Amino acid sequence: MSDIDPTDQALATIASIFERPEPGFAVRDTEAEAVAADEYAVADEHHGADEHPVVEEQPLVPEHTDADGYSKVGPGPMAAIRLKWTVHRGDDGQYYVHETIGEQSAPVVSGPMSSEAAVQFVDEHESEAQRRFELLRSEIAGRSSLADYERKGEA
């Protein structure tokens, strides 16, 4: 058995964590779907078969009218080290961004700033965290691939 650098094993383990997508799920509102189906059937009875009811277009992401409560969560496989940014409105009417790491940490507060500036601050920091996470993940995956390549004696 050949000597394998423990760092390579650790990097390979970390890379395998990053390669697994986080489980996702969709919540369906079956009651709302049933009501919508009933409304469609009633509308179809009142209108001809060729006519369709008019559906109001709604944006996929609702517009956030007030920055208070606006929040984004950074990337990562573990909630204990995941960054979160949340906008809070202070008693002075100004907005403050609370940045936390994990669920139990004390927030680092940035501000005061305007509503728009607070939302932009959150968006920029989340975007930068996502970019850095992807860079780290690709670097780890690259090292893992190189370690596999070296272990096979192809180097």
mmCIF file of C-alpha atoms in Angstrom:
data_model
loop_
_atom_site.group_PDB
_atom_site.id
_atom_site.type_symbol
_atom_site.label_atom_id
_atom_site.label_comp_id
_atom_site.label_asym_id
_atom_site.label_seq_id
_atom_site.Cartn_x
_atom_site.Cartn_y
_atom_site.Cartn_z
ATOM 1 C CA MET A 1 0.000 0.000 0.000
ATOM 2 C CA SER A 2 1.462 3.373 -0.945
ATOM 3 C CA ASP A 3 1.742 6.338 1.407
ATOM 4 C CA ILE A 4 -1.121 8.728 0.768
ATOM 5 C CA ASP A 5 -0.885 12.295 1.965
ATOM 6 C CA PRO A 6 -3.661 12.888 4.569
ATOM 7 C CA THR A 7 -4.181 16.337 3.073
ATOM 8 C CA ASP A 8 -5.221 14.729 -0.197
ATOM 9 C CA GLN A 9 -7.741 12.566 1.627
ATOM 10 C CA ALA A 10 -9.151 15.575 3.476
ATOM 11 C CA LEU A 11 -9.427 17.575 0.250
ATOM 12 C CA ALA A 12 -11.105 14.657 -1.500
ATOM 13 C CA THR A 13 -13.616 14.369 1.354
ATOM 14 C CA ILE A 14 -14.368 18.083 1.240
ATOM 15 C CA ALA A 15 -14.720 17.958 -2.546
ATOM 16 C CA SER A 16 -17.194 15.074 -2.275
ATOM 17 C CA ILE A 17 -19.279 17.144 0.143
ATOM 18 C CA PHE A 18 -19.358 20.013 -2.340
ATOM 19 C CA GLU A 19 -20.257 17.721 -5.235
ATOM 20 C CA ARG A 20 -23.450 16.526 -3.547
ATOM 21 C CA PRO A 21 -26.285 18.946 -4.221
ATOM 22 C CA GLU A 22 -28.224 20.089 -1.190
ATOM 23 C CA PRO A 23 -31.575 18.332 -1.000
ATOM 24 C CA GLY A 24 -34.394 20.467 -2.212
ATOM 25 C CA PHE A 25 -38.099 20.126 -2.094
ATOM 26 C CA ALA A 26 -41.139 21.871 -3.431
ATOM 27 C CA VAL A 27 -44.211 22.581 -1.388
ATOM 28 C CA ARG A 28 -47.453 22.343 -3.292
ATOM 29 C CA ASP A 29 -50.601 24.058 -2.130
ATOM 30 C CA THR A 30 -53.104 21.408 -3.175
ATOM 31 C CA GLU A 31 -56.036 23.382 -1.765
ATOM 32 C CA ALA A 32 -55.159 26.403 -3.907
ATOM 33 C CA GLU A 33 -54.725 24.126 -6.939
ATOM 34 C CA ALA A 34 -58.173 22.612 -6.347
ATOM 35 C CA VAL A 35 -59.758 26.076 -6.035
ATOM 36 C CA ALA A 36 -57.985 27.197 -9.215
ATOM 37 C CA ALA A 37 -59.212 24.082 -11.051
ATOM 38 C CA ASP A 38 -62.787 24.728 -9.875
ATOM 39 C CA GLU A 39 -62.584 28.371 -10.971
ATOM 40 C CA TYR A 40 -61.278 27.286 -14.366
ATOM 41 C CA ALA A 41 -64.105 24.794 -14.765
ATOM 42 C CA VAL A 42 -66.715 27.430 -13.836
ATOM 43 C CA ALA A 43 -65.109 29.953 -16.191
ATOM 44 C CA ASP A 44 -65.076 27.341 -18.949
ATOM 45 C CA GLU A 45 -68.827 26.771 -18.496
ATOM 46 C CA HIS A 46 -69.582 30.502 -18.767
ATOM 47 C CA HIS A 47 -67.281 31.100 -21.698
ATOM 48 C CA GLY A 48 -66.983 29.197 -24.893
ATOM 49 C CA ALA A 49 -64.549 26.319 -25.119
ATOM 50 C CA ASP A 50 -62.224 28.493 -27.232
ATOM 51 C CA GLU A 51 -61.972 31.257 -24.602
ATOM 52 C CA HIS A 52 -59.531 31.086 -21.711
ATOM 53 C CA PRO A 53 -59.767 32.990 -18.434
ATOM 54 C CA VAL A 54 -57.432 35.950 -18.066
ATOM 55 C CA VAL A 55 -54.653 35.312 -15.578
ATOM 56 C CA GLU A 56 -52.835 38.222 -14.008
ATOM 57 C CA GLU A 57 -49.097 38.047 -14.504
ATOM 58 C CA GLN A 58 -47.143 38.014 -11.269
ATOM 59 C CA PRO A 59 -43.379 38.273 -10.941
ATOM 60 C CA LEU A 60 -41.552 35.111 -9.901
ATOM 61 C CA VAL A 61 -39.843 36.995 -7.084
ATOM 62 C CA PRO A 62 -42.089 39.413 -5.231
ATOM 63 C CA GLU A 63 -40.812 42.951 -5.012
ATOM 64 C CA HIS A 64 -39.600 43.869 -1.564
ATOM 65 C CA THR A 65 -41.312 47.163 -0.802
ATOM 66 C CA ASP A 66 -39.644 47.653 2.591
ATOM 67 C CA ALA A 67 -36.042 46.690 3.194
ATOM 68 C CA ASP A 68 -36.759 45.748 6.822
ATOM 69 C CA GLY A 69 -36.476 41.975 7.010
ATOM 70 C CA TYR A 70 -34.757 41.575 3.617
ATOM 71 C CA SER A 71 -32.403 38.647 4.007
ATOM 72 C CA LYS A 72 -30.053 36.388 2.075
ATOM 73 C CA VAL A 73 -28.076 33.327 3.084
ATOM 74 C CA GLY A 74 -24.621 32.519 1.780
ATOM 75 C CA PRO A 75 -23.607 29.238 0.170
ATOM 76 C CA GLY A 76 -22.093 26.271 1.906
ATOM 77 C CA PRO A 77 -22.699 22.709 2.976
ATOM 78 C CA MET A 78 -22.972 23.378 6.716
ATOM 79 C CA ALA A 79 -25.464 25.679 8.472
ATOM 80 C CA ALA A 80 -22.995 26.190 11.332
ATOM 81 C CA ILE A 81 -20.634 28.163 9.084
ATOM 82 C CA ARG A 82 -23.110 29.661 6.623
ATOM 83 C CA LEU A 83 -23.274 33.470 6.395
ATOM 84 C CA LYS A 84 -26.581 35.310 6.648
ATOM 85 C CA TRP A 85 -27.327 38.970 6.025
ATOM 86 C CA THR A 86 -30.540 40.556 7.308
ATOM 87 C CA VAL A 87 -31.684 44.169 7.035
ATOM 88 C CA HIS A 88 -33.240 45.724 10.155
ATOM 89 C CA ARG A 89 -34.777 49.157 10.514
ATOM 90 C CA GLY A 90 -33.459 51.043 13.512
ATOM 91 C CA ASP A 91 -35.386 53.319 15.859
ATOM 92 C CA ASP A 92 -33.820 56.265 14.034
ATOM 93 C CA GLY A 93 -35.463 55.235 10.719
ATOM 94 C CA GLN A 94 -32.146 54.187 9.202
ATOM 95 C CA TYR A 95 -31.363 50.653 8.052
ATOM 96 C CA TYR A 96 -28.724 48.335 9.464
ATOM 97 C CA VAL A 97 -27.413 45.054 8.087
ATOM 98 C CA HIS A 98 -26.825 42.243 10.590
ATOM 99 C CA GLU A 99 -24.291 39.703 9.352
ATOM 100 C CA THR A 100 -24.089 36.391 11.200
ATOM 101 C CA ILE A 101 -22.124 33.187 10.793
ATOM 102 C CA GLY A 102 -24.188 30.170 11.733
ATOM 103 C CA GLU A 103 -27.294 30.367 13.838
ATOM 104 C CA GLN A 104 -25.891 31.212 17.279
ATOM 105 C CA SER A 105 -23.339 33.941 16.526
ATOM 106 C CA ALA A 106 -23.572 37.567 17.556
ATOM 107 C CA PRO A 107 -24.266 39.753 14.510
ATOM 108 C CA VAL A 108 -21.780 42.159 13.026
ATOM 109 C CA VAL A 109 -23.825 45.296 12.338
ATOM 110 C CA SER A 110 -23.173 47.612 9.393
ATOM 111 C CA GLY A 111 -24.934 50.934 9.025
ATOM 112 C CA PRO A 112 -26.693 53.263 9.212
ATOM 113 C CA MET A 113 -27.682 53.406 5.564
ATOM 114 C CA SER A 114 -30.663 54.016 3.332
ATOM 115 C CA SER A 115 -33.130 51.277 2.414
ATOM 116 C CA GLU A 116 -31.705 50.898 -1.085
ATOM 117 C CA ALA A 117 -28.120 50.896 0.170
ATOM 118 C CA ALA A 118 -28.918 48.177 2.714
ATOM 119 C CA VAL A 119 -30.505 45.916 0.088
ATOM 120 C CA GLN A 120 -27.568 46.551 -2.264
ATOM 121 C CA PHE A 121 -25.124 45.777 0.579
ATOM 122 C CA VAL A 122 -26.830 42.416 1.212
ATOM 123 C CA ASP A 123 -26.951 41.554 -2.505
ATOM 124 C CA GLU A 124 -23.293 42.443 -3.067
ATOM 125 C CA HIS A 125 -22.048 40.504 -0.039
ATOM 126 C CA GLU A 126 -24.116 37.430 -0.925
ATOM 127 C CA SER A 127 -22.871 37.588 -4.517
ATOM 128 C CA GLU A 128 -19.238 37.896 -3.377
ATOM 129 C CA ALA A 129 -19.668 34.971 -0.958
ATOM 130 C CA GLN A 130 -21.154 32.866 -3.763
ATOM 131 C CA ARG A 131 -18.250 33.760 -6.085
ATOM 132 C CA ARG A 132 -15.650 32.882 -3.442
ATOM 133 C CA PHE A 133 -17.432 29.639 -2.565
ATOM 134 C CA GLU A 134 -17.464 28.535 -6.213
ATOM 135 C CA LEU A 135 -13.773 29.429 -6.544
ATOM 136 C CA LEU A 136 -12.903 27.393 -3.445
ATOM 137 C CA ARG A 137 -15.040 24.484 -4.589
ATOM 138 C CA SER A 138 -13.398 24.382 -8.014
ATOM 139 C CA GLU A 139 -9.950 24.631 -6.417
ATOM 140 C CA ILE A 140 -10.720 21.732 -4.077
ATOM 141 C CA ALA A 141 -12.162 19.681 -6.919
ATOM 142 C CA GLY A 142 -9.041 20.419 -8.986
ATOM 143 C CA ARG A 143 -6.754 19.278 -6.182
ATOM 144 C CA SER A 144 -8.865 16.185 -5.693
ATOM 145 C CA SER A 145 -8.578 15.330 -9.377
ATOM 146 C CA LEU A 146 -4.820 15.909 -9.276
ATOM 147 C CA ALA A 147 -4.511 13.668 -6.209
ATOM 148 C CA ASP A 148 -6.441 10.901 -7.993
ATOM 149 C CA TYR A 149 -4.217 11.359 -11.032
ATOM 150 C CA GLU A 150 -1.050 11.081 -8.907
ATOM 151 C CA ARG A 151 -2.339 8.062 -6.957
ATOM 152 C CA LYS A 152 -2.876 6.148 -10.178
ATOM 153 C CA GLY A 153 0.770 6.719 -11.073
ATOM 154 C CA GLU A 154 -0.056 8.814 -14.122
ATOM 155 C CA ALA A 155 1.927 11.824 -12.968
#
